[in-house]
Tab-separated table of C-alpha atoms in Angstrom:
chain	number	residue	atom	x	y	z
A	1	UNK	CA	0.121	-0.050	-0.172
A	2	UNK	CA	2.186	2.831	-1.278
A	3	UNK	CA	0.489	6.502	-0.908
A	4	UNK	CA	1.443	9.812	-2.178
A	5	UNK	CA	2.312	12.116	0.473
A	6	UNK	CA	-0.310	14.713	1.080
A	7	UNK	CA	2.129	16.240	3.738
A	8	UNK	CA	1.515	17.105	7.240
A	9	UNK	CA	0.289	20.254	8.899
A	10	UNK	CA	3.057	22.611	9.678
A	11	UNK	CA	1.130	24.600	12.138
A	12	UNK	CA	0.183	21.797	14.231
A	13	UNK	CA	-0.468	22.539	17.920
A	14	UNK	CA	-0.832	19.307	20.300
A	15	UNK	CA	-4.047	19.944	22.277
A	16	UNK	CA	-5.605	17.155	24.965
A	17	UNK	CA	-7.861	14.655	23.550
A	18	UNK	CA	-12.070	15.385	23.880
A	19	UNK	CA	-13.613	12.854	26.476
A	20	UNK	CA	-13.539	9.996	23.902
A	21	UNK	CA	-15.647	7.329	23.032
A	22	UNK	CA	-16.960	5.053	26.035
A	23	UNK	CA	-16.416	1.391	26.244
A	24	UNK	CA	-19.994	0.830	26.662
A	25	UNK	CA	-20.250	1.730	22.934
A	26	UNK	CA	-19.592	-1.725	21.985
A	27	UNK	CA	-22.466	-3.497	24.069
A	28	UNK	CA	-24.771	-3.015	21.307
A	29	UNK	CA	-23.086	-5.947	19.665
A	30	UNK	CA	-23.477	-9.191	21.375
A	31	UNK	CA	-21.195	-11.071	18.936
A	32	UNK	CA	-18.728	-8.023	18.714
A	33	UNK	CA	-15.179	-7.756	20.006
A	34	UNK	CA	-16.346	-6.716	23.613
A	35	UNK	CA	-19.945	-7.505	24.108
A	36	UNK	CA	-19.983	-6.759	27.483
A	37	UNK	CA	-18.294	-3.634	27.313
A	38	UNK	CA	-15.393	-4.686	29.515
A	39	UNK	CA	-13.067	-1.694	30.502
A	40	UNK	CA	-10.246	-4.257	30.824
A	41	UNK	CA	-10.419	-4.989	26.974
A	42	UNK	CA	-8.075	-2.661	24.796
A	43	UNK	CA	-8.285	-4.155	21.223
A	44	UNK	CA	-5.743	-5.007	19.639
A	45	UNK	CA	-5.938	-6.168	15.841
A	46	UNK	CA	-3.799	-7.047	12.897
A	47	UNK	CA	-4.431	-6.494	9.230
A	48	UNK	CA	-5.334	-9.122	6.866
A	49	UNK	CA	-3.942	-12.417	7.941
A	50	UNK	CA	-4.432	-16.173	7.311
A	51	UNK	CA	-4.929	-17.890	10.416
A	52	UNK	CA	-4.184	-21.227	8.909
A	53	UNK	CA	-0.704	-19.872	7.690
A	54	UNK	CA	2.360	-21.089	9.387
A	55	UNK	CA	5.402	-18.692	10.784
A	56	UNK	CA	7.871	-20.029	13.243
A	57	UNK	CA	6.469	-23.834	13.108
A	58	UNK	CA	3.220	-22.217	14.606
A	59	UNK	CA	-0.205	-21.252	12.969
A	60	UNK	CA	-0.974	-17.904	12.723
A	61	UNK	CA	-4.202	-17.817	14.701
A	62	UNK	CA	-2.446	-19.264	17.596
A	63	UNK	CA	0.872	-17.370	17.222
A	64	UNK	CA	-0.932	-13.783	17.201
A	65	UNK	CA	-2.764	-14.253	20.798
A	66	UNK	CA	0.366	-15.299	22.267
A	67	UNK	CA	2.192	-11.394	21.285
A	68	UNK	CA	-1.219	-10.044	22.499
A	69	UNK	CA	-2.907	-9.554	18.996
A	70	UNK	CA	-6.455	-10.455	19.777
A	71	UNK	CA	-8.341	-9.897	16.505
A	72	UNK	CA	-7.457	-10.063	12.600
A	73	UNK	CA	-9.176	-7.282	10.137
A	74	UNK	CA	-10.054	-9.277	7.285
A	75	UNK	CA	-9.566	-12.698	6.204
A	76	UNK	CA	-8.145	-13.151	2.726
A	77	UNK	CA	-10.818	-13.019	0.010
A	78	UNK	CA	-10.104	-15.821	-2.642
A	79	UNK	CA	-10.668	-19.398	-4.087
A	80	UNK	CA	-9.080	-20.337	-0.471
A	81	UNK	CA	-11.170	-18.633	1.852
A	82	UNK	CA	-12.582	-21.883	3.151
A	83	UNK	CA	-9.226	-23.166	4.335
A	84	UNK	CA	-8.797	-19.793	6.263
A	85	UNK	CA	-12.141	-20.518	7.791
A	86	UNK	CA	-10.905	-24.298	8.950
A	87	UNK	CA	-7.886	-22.223	10.147
A	88	UNK	CA	-10.035	-19.794	12.015
A	89	UNK	CA	-12.266	-22.677	13.481
A	90	UNK	CA	-9.108	-24.879	14.455
A	91	UNK	CA	-7.034	-21.865	16.051
A	92	UNK	CA	-10.169	-20.457	17.900
A	93	UNK	CA	-8.895	-16.846	16.726
A	94	UNK	CA	-11.263	-14.026	15.998
A	95	UNK	CA	-11.491	-11.965	13.259
A	96	UNK	CA	-13.635	-9.141	11.038
A	97	UNK	CA	-14.769	-10.768	7.618
A	98	UNK	CA	-15.608	-9.363	4.456
A	99	UNK	CA	-19.122	-7.693	4.545
A	100	UNK	CA	-20.171	-10.408	1.397
A	101	UNK	CA	-19.843	-12.999	4.163
A	102	UNK	CA	-22.870	-12.267	6.440
A	103	UNK	CA	-24.584	-15.297	5.234
A	104	UNK	CA	-21.693	-17.453	5.851
A	105	UNK	CA	-21.306	-16.115	9.280
A	106	UNK	CA	-24.935	-16.220	10.387
A	107	UNK	CA	-25.038	-20.032	9.312
A	108	UNK	CA	-22.014	-20.966	11.261
A	109	UNK	CA	-23.380	-20.575	14.635
A	110	UNK	CA	-21.008	-23.081	15.749
A	111	UNK	CA	-18.284	-20.747	15.547
A	112	UNK	CA	-20.094	-17.638	16.237
A	113	UNK	CA	-17.886	-16.190	18.612
A	114	UNK	CA	-14.945	-16.449	16.058
A	115	UNK	CA	-16.531	-13.777	13.705
A	116	UNK	CA	-16.414	-10.280	15.581
A	117	UNK	CA	-17.453	-7.935	12.826
A	118	UNK	CA	-17.289	-7.012	8.845
A	119	UNK	CA	-14.861	-5.424	7.130
A	120	UNK	CA	-16.770	-3.359	4.622
A	121	UNK	CA	-13.981	-1.824	2.391
A	122	UNK	CA	-10.140	-0.854	2.789
A	123	UNK	CA	-9.373	2.759	1.480
A	124	UNK	CA	-12.491	3.231	-0.331
A	125	UNK	CA	-11.640	6.994	-0.150
A	126	UNK	CA	-8.409	6.671	-2.483
A	127	UNK	CA	-9.585	3.299	-4.215
A	128	UNK	CA	-12.657	5.061	-5.917
A	129	UNK	CA	-10.254	5.954	-8.353
A	130	UNK	CA	-8.023	3.042	-9.226
A	131	UNK	CA	-5.246	4.294	-11.868
A	132	UNK	CA	-7.523	6.285	-14.403
A	133	UNK	CA	-10.375	3.944	-13.585
A	134	UNK	CA	-13.733	5.620	-11.773
A	135	UNK	CA	-15.000	2.861	-9.138
A	136	UNK	CA	-18.415	4.084	-8.410
A	137	UNK	CA	-18.816	1.220	-5.778
A	138	UNK	CA	-16.298	3.119	-3.679
A	139	UNK	CA	-18.593	6.457	-3.570
A	140	UNK	CA	-19.588	7.552	0.078
A	141	UNK	CA	-23.074	6.718	-0.800
A	142	UNK	CA	-22.494	3.200	-1.986
A	143	UNK	CA	-20.299	2.429	0.858
A	144	UNK	CA	-22.834	3.643	3.256
A	145	UNK	CA	-25.436	1.651	1.513
A	146	UNK	CA	-23.211	-1.571	1.635
A	147	UNK	CA	-22.645	-1.287	5.524
A	148	UNK	CA	-26.481	-0.301	6.221
A	149	UNK	CA	-27.045	-3.792	4.321
A	150	UNK	CA	-24.808	-5.623	6.509
A	151	UNK	CA	-25.930	-3.841	9.471
A	152	UNK	CA	-29.550	-4.745	8.483
A	153	UNK	CA	-28.697	-8.490	8.357
A	154	UNK	CA	-26.647	-9.100	10.951
A	155	UNK	CA	-26.887	-5.980	13.749
A	156	UNK	CA	-25.308	-8.265	16.494
A	157	UNK	CA	-21.578	-7.219	14.966
A	158	UNK	CA	-19.942	-3.977	13.881
A	159	UNK	CA	-18.995	-2.788	10.799
A	160	UNK	CA	-15.003	-1.820	10.254
A	161	UNK	CA	-13.618	0.510	7.355
A	162	UNK	CA	-10.153	1.349	7.043
A	163	UNK	CA	-9.182	4.681	5.000
A	164	UNK	CA	-6.303	6.140	3.153
A	165	UNK	CA	-4.698	9.401	3.764
A	166	UNK	CA	-7.164	11.099	1.936
A	167	UNK	CA	-9.427	10.905	4.854
A	168	UNK	CA	-6.510	10.518	7.403
A	169	UNK	CA	-4.270	13.297	7.091
A	170	UNK	CA	-5.039	17.556	7.133
A	171	UNK	CA	-4.375	17.993	3.409
A	172	UNK	CA	-5.793	15.038	2.251
A	173	UNK	CA	-8.446	16.918	0.210
A	174	UNK	CA	-5.576	17.560	-2.252
A	175	UNK	CA	-5.524	13.997	-3.572
A	176	UNK	CA	-9.039	13.329	-3.092
A	177	UNK	CA	-10.935	13.094	-6.471
A	178	UNK	CA	-14.464	12.336	-7.828
A	179	UNK	CA	-16.056	14.268	-5.109
A	180	UNK	CA	-19.634	13.386	-4.650
A	181	UNK	CA	-20.929	16.226	-2.637
A	182	UNK	CA	-18.203	18.340	-0.576
A	183	UNK	CA	-14.863	16.847	0.485
A	184	UNK	CA	-16.102	17.469	3.897
A	185	UNK	CA	-19.309	15.852	3.629
A	186	UNK	CA	-18.101	13.220	1.906
A	187	UNK	CA	-15.527	12.199	4.575
A	188	UNK	CA	-18.314	12.258	7.266
A	189	UNK	CA	-20.619	10.249	4.923
A	190	UNK	CA	-17.467	7.626	4.819
A	191	UNK	CA	-16.890	7.515	8.518
A	192	UNK	CA	-20.892	7.082	9.175
A	193	UNK	CA	-20.503	3.638	7.319
A	194	UNK	CA	-18.329	2.830	10.062
A	195	UNK	CA	-18.834	1.647	13.455
A	196	UNK	CA	-15.059	1.173	13.858
A	197	UNK	CA	-12.571	3.245	12.009
A	198	UNK	CA	-8.953	3.662	11.161
A	199	UNK	CA	-6.794	5.194	8.134
A	200	UNK	CA	-3.511	4.315	7.589
A	201	UNK	CA	-0.587	6.378	6.879
A	202	UNK	CA	2.912	5.142	7.413
A	203	UNK	CA	4.819	8.192	8.258
A	204	UNK	CA	8.210	6.513	9.454
A	205	UNK	CA	8.706	4.535	6.417
A	206	UNK	CA	7.180	6.815	3.655
A	207	UNK	CA	9.492	6.813	0.513
A	208	UNK	CA	8.483	10.588	0.060
A	209	UNK	CA	8.719	12.221	3.432
A	210	UNK	CA	12.590	12.513	3.781
A	211	UNK	CA	13.734	14.460	6.780
A	212	UNK	CA	10.231	14.725	8.018
A	213	UNK	CA	9.372	11.278	9.206
A	214	UNK	CA	8.025	11.056	12.880
A	215	UNK	CA	5.925	9.534	14.962
A	216	UNK	CA	3.569	12.805	15.230
A	217	UNK	CA	2.170	11.837	12.302
A	218	UNK	CA	0.365	8.895	13.428
A	219	UNK	CA	-1.496	10.986	16.047
A	220	UNK	CA	-2.441	13.380	13.574
A	221	UNK	CA	-4.141	10.518	11.490
A	222	UNK	CA	-6.360	10.388	14.892
A	223	UNK	CA	-6.872	14.214	15.275
A	224	UNK	CA	-8.179	14.531	11.761
A	225	UNK	CA	-10.403	11.556	11.902
A	226	UNK	CA	-12.096	12.910	14.840
A	227	UNK	CA	-13.309	15.896	12.641
A	228	UNK	CA	-14.956	13.311	10.287
A	229	UNK	CA	-16.014	10.940	12.685
A	230	UNK	CA	-17.210	12.994	15.676
A	231	UNK	CA	-16.024	12.332	19.280
A	232	UNK	CA	-17.942	9.030	20.561
A	233	UNK	CA	-16.729	6.624	17.713
A	234	UNK	CA	-13.440	4.318	18.440
A	235	UNK	CA	-10.676	4.918	16.272
A	236	UNK	CA	-7.723	2.469	16.145
A	237	UNK	CA	-4.312	3.581	15.444
A	238	UNK	CA	-2.570	2.004	12.517
A	239	UNK	CA	0.972	1.239	12.678
A	240	UNK	CA	3.459	-0.717	10.382
A	241	UNK	CA	5.691	-3.797	11.499
A	242	UNK	CA	7.815	-3.991	8.410
A	243	UNK	CA	8.228	-2.146	5.182
A	244	UNK	CA	4.887	-1.250	3.776
A	245	UNK	CA	6.027	0.471	0.503
A	246	UNK	CA	8.138	-0.805	-2.165
A	247	UNK	CA	10.463	1.610	-1.618
A	248	UNK	CA	11.138	3.821	1.520
A	249	UNK	CA	12.329	2.225	4.989
A	250	UNK	CA	11.963	-0.297	7.244
A	251	UNK	CA	10.379	0.654	10.670
A	252	UNK	CA	12.399	-0.514	13.784
A	253	UNK	CA	11.146	-1.355	17.305
A	254	UNK	CA	11.792	2.241	18.798
A	255	UNK	CA	9.769	3.846	15.914
A	256	UNK	CA	7.029	1.386	16.205
A	257	UNK	CA	6.657	2.126	20.013
A	258	UNK	CA	6.633	5.866	19.651
A	259	UNK	CA	4.217	5.572	16.928
A	260	UNK	CA	1.783	3.224	19.161
A	261	UNK	CA	1.891	5.844	21.840
A	262	UNK	CA	1.432	8.792	19.697
A	263	UNK	CA	-2.000	7.522	18.209
A	264	UNK	CA	-2.773	6.931	21.934
A	265	UNK	CA	-2.075	10.344	23.315
A	266	UNK	CA	-4.120	11.730	20.666
A	267	UNK	CA	-7.136	9.406	21.455
A	268	UNK	CA	-6.852	6.098	19.654
A	269	UNK	CA	-8.864	3.298	21.336
A	270	UNK	CA	-7.579	0.388	19.834
A	271	UNK	CA	-4.344	-0.527	17.721
A	272	UNK	CA	-4.270	-2.297	14.189
A	273	UNK	CA	-0.822	-3.379	13.083
A	274	UNK	CA	0.284	-3.656	9.603
A	275	UNK	CA	2.353	-6.742	9.123
A	276	UNK	CA	2.923	-6.955	5.331
A	277	UNK	CA	6.153	-5.590	3.624
A	278	UNK	CA	6.610	-5.134	-0.024
A	279	UNK	CA	10.029	-4.577	-1.975
A	280	UNK	CA	10.971	-3.492	-5.281
A	281	UNK	CA	12.098	-6.961	-6.567
A	282	UNK	CA	8.586	-7.979	-6.327
A	283	UNK	CA	9.189	-10.007	-2.915
A	284	UNK	CA	6.899	-9.551	-0.014
A	285	UNK	CA	5.912	-11.129	3.560
A	286	UNK	CA	2.563	-10.886	5.109
A	287	UNK	CA	3.306	-11.388	8.964
A	288	UNK	CA	6.723	-9.310	9.897
A	289	UNK	CA	5.451	-8.991	13.167
A	290	UNK	CA	6.322	-12.293	13.648
A	291	UNK	CA	9.199	-12.716	11.459
A	292	UNK	CA	11.527	-9.904	12.797
A	293	UNK	CA	12.433	-11.341	16.162
A	294	UNK	CA	13.310	-7.325	17.514
A	295	UNK	CA	9.710	-6.421	16.345
A	296	UNK	CA	7.889	-9.392	17.533
A	297	UNK	CA	9.640	-8.957	21.080
A	298	UNK	CA	8.599	-4.892	21.240
A	299	UNK	CA	5.071	-5.798	20.102
A	300	UNK	CA	4.619	-8.273	22.543
A	301	UNK	CA	5.870	-5.904	25.499
A	302	UNK	CA	3.827	-2.890	24.077
A	303	UNK	CA	0.645	-4.873	23.874
A	304	UNK	CA	1.271	-6.186	27.627
A	305	UNK	CA	1.750	-2.785	28.708
A	306	UNK	CA	-1.552	-1.285	26.776
A	307	UNK	CA	-3.577	-4.423	28.175
A	308	UNK	CA	-2.254	-3.646	31.773
A	309	UNK	CA	-3.532	-0.198	31.277
A	310	UNK	CA	-6.776	-1.152	29.631
A	311	UNK	CA	-8.995	0.584	32.439
A	312	UNK	CA	-7.051	3.696	32.374
A	313	UNK	CA	-7.127	3.910	28.669
A	314	UNK	CA	-10.697	3.188	28.454
A	315	UNK	CA	-11.718	5.839	31.028
A	316	UNK	CA	-13.125	9.138	30.027
A	317	UNK	CA	-10.505	11.622	29.262
A	318	UNK	CA	-10.473	14.729	31.883
A	319	UNK	CA	-9.669	18.317	31.624
A	320	UNK	CA	-7.507	19.921	33.806
A	321	UNK	CA	-4.113	18.889	32.886
A	322	UNK	CA	-1.495	20.582	30.650
A	323	UNK	CA	2.087	20.370	29.669
A	324	UNK	CA	5.016	22.343	28.636
A	325	UNK	CA	8.678	21.482	27.730
A	326	UNK	CA	11.548	23.650	28.278
A	327	UNK	CA	12.602	23.837	24.316
A	328	UNK	CA	9.145	24.359	22.584
A	329	UNK	CA	8.626	20.698	21.737
A	330	UNK	CA	5.045	19.900	22.071
A	331	UNK	CA	3.968	17.301	24.932
A	332	UNK	CA	0.522	15.493	24.628
A	333	UNK	CA	-1.061	14.575	27.655
A	334	UNK	CA	-4.169	12.431	28.793
A	335	UNK	CA	-5.892	12.886	32.252
A	336	UNK	CA	-7.871	9.974	33.373
A	337	UNK	CA	-9.589	9.569	36.892
A	338	UNK	CA	-10.390	5.968	38.254
A	339	UNK	CA	-11.826	6.039	41.767
A	340	UNK	CA	-9.925	8.154	43.575
A	341	UNK	CA	-6.713	7.876	41.879
A	342	UNK	CA	-5.581	10.248	38.996
A	343	UNK	CA	-3.598	8.986	36.035
A	344	UNK	CA	-1.791	11.320	33.615
A	345	UNK	CA	-0.001	9.894	30.353
A	346	UNK	CA	2.430	12.084	28.566
A	347	UNK	CA	4.591	11.856	25.662
A	348	UNK	CA	7.009	14.595	23.986
A	349	UNK	CA	5.622	14.996	20.426
A	350	UNK	CA	6.669	16.089	17.039
A	351	UNK	CA	6.394	18.667	14.330
A	352	UNK	CA	7.441	18.928	10.899
A	353	UNK	CA	10.134	21.238	12.200
A	354	UNK	CA	11.011	18.382	14.554
A	355	UNK	CA	9.866	15.121	13.232
A	356	UNK	CA	12.004	12.910	15.540
A	357	UNK	CA	10.804	15.035	18.763
A	358	UNK	CA	13.667	16.052	21.279
A	359	UNK	CA	14.608	15.287	24.716
A	360	UNK	CA	13.016	17.813	27.145
A	361	UNK	CA	12.347	18.822	30.422
A	362	UNK	CA	8.618	18.900	30.632
A	363	UNK	CA	6.505	20.559	33.204
A	364	UNK	CA	2.999	18.826	33.874
A	365	UNK	CA	0.356	21.096	35.662
A	366	UNK	CA	-1.804	18.785	37.645
A	367	UNK	CA	-5.325	19.618	39.577
A	368	UNK	CA	-3.481	18.535	42.882
A	369	UNK	CA	-1.310	21.145	44.881
A	370	UNK	CA	1.343	18.866	46.410
A	371	UNK	CA	1.945	15.012	46.956
A	372	UNK	CA	3.619	12.350	45.353
A	373	UNK	CA	3.096	10.591	41.786
A	374	UNK	CA	4.366	7.151	41.109
A	375	UNK	CA	5.840	6.495	37.584
A	376	UNK	CA	4.247	3.452	36.376
A	377	UNK	CA	6.514	0.650	35.303
A	378	UNK	CA	9.239	2.801	36.242
A	379	UNK	CA	10.064	1.704	40.053
A	380	UNK	CA	10.117	5.457	40.760
A	381	UNK	CA	8.319	8.329	42.103
A	382	UNK	CA	8.442	12.276	41.482
A	383	UNK	CA	7.112	15.197	43.556
A	384	UNK	CA	4.021	17.152	42.780
A	385	UNK	CA	4.892	20.763	44.152
A	386	UNK	CA	2.905	23.979	43.568
A	387	UNK	CA	0.594	21.912	41.009
A	388	UNK	CA	3.221	20.720	38.896
A	389	UNK	CA	5.395	17.672	38.026
A	390	UNK	CA	8.704	18.360	36.390
A	391	UNK	CA	10.343	15.488	34.768
A	392	UNK	CA	12.806	14.571	31.986
A	393	UNK	CA	11.634	13.295	28.811
A	394	UNK	CA	13.553	11.229	25.554
A	395	UNK	CA	12.455	12.397	22.244
A	396	UNK	CA	9.011	10.720	21.805
A	397	UNK	CA	9.444	9.682	25.403
A	398	UNK	CA	6.272	8.263	27.440
A	399	UNK	CA	5.604	8.677	31.154
A	400	UNK	CA	2.413	7.525	32.905
A	401	UNK	CA	1.822	8.920	36.411
A	402	UNK	CA	-0.740	7.764	39.147
A	403	UNK	CA	-1.414	10.112	42.292
């Protein structure tokens, strides 16, 4: 999936996320990914995999849960689909299947739990024009019609759509063609077709970004999609694990972790990994999260931390916390409250001028005058004095405070 570069917003300012979607949102789907609205569930997915495939001597449907990946978005659609379905049954993994498979899903009552939703389309905002060919089935009204038909036939599972940089970046309008009504209305119509949504923009590895690559663009995707999808819809961060373009770079473990956290700090309510890799000589692989040992190890660690923080991440965002650095690098923050405990998550962010972020001394203003904050998972504490926490951050560094 190689995309032209629409370019980041040079005047970006980082602000705290809105209140955010509630985990209760999922309760409307008894066969969905979290039918009880359990706050301990933080959805982690991988894009388009074959559970019957094998890596490192193990079927993928068993391998992915072992590294903390709960769901697959998509199940390859071709003449071998029945083998993938058999692999799904055998491994008891859980996936979103193509929206054309509703009747198959409804008939397979013995394995109802393995189907958690329907992938309606991938990148319809871009794929409605493929080369010089216009595909009217990818227009916003057509996608909404297809999604509504699936919803009517099976209201027990959500619809999922993934979009391209035309929806997910601040200047996406530049590349968007065959406008149906207006760019803004088209984007809102597209997102209304999705109960759950994401947009892919592989900023660390993009071949056209040059010196402007950085994790800040992943959070920028979430910020941009909020304009089209509203404050209450779950949006998943989309992060590559390999070499997603035929040209460009391959992501490393530190870059991957910074990108995941940047989507979280900007309000992502789940993660979707893109594990496909493509190369100029035509070679490709589709499970790079499992074939690259340093990536598999880091993804396992990151996923475990996200899951341990699930009740915090799923709690409503609170006002009352801001952060500023000593060198002007923006700092993204989330403020949560669970019972009597407050939680603050903070990350030194990036800009087009400083795409790889900067190390900084950060002052976090909190709604508590004095006390001590535990720095979660770091075996240390920091003082709260005059309503402030002062701490050192690495470039794209993340600290989680509890007080």
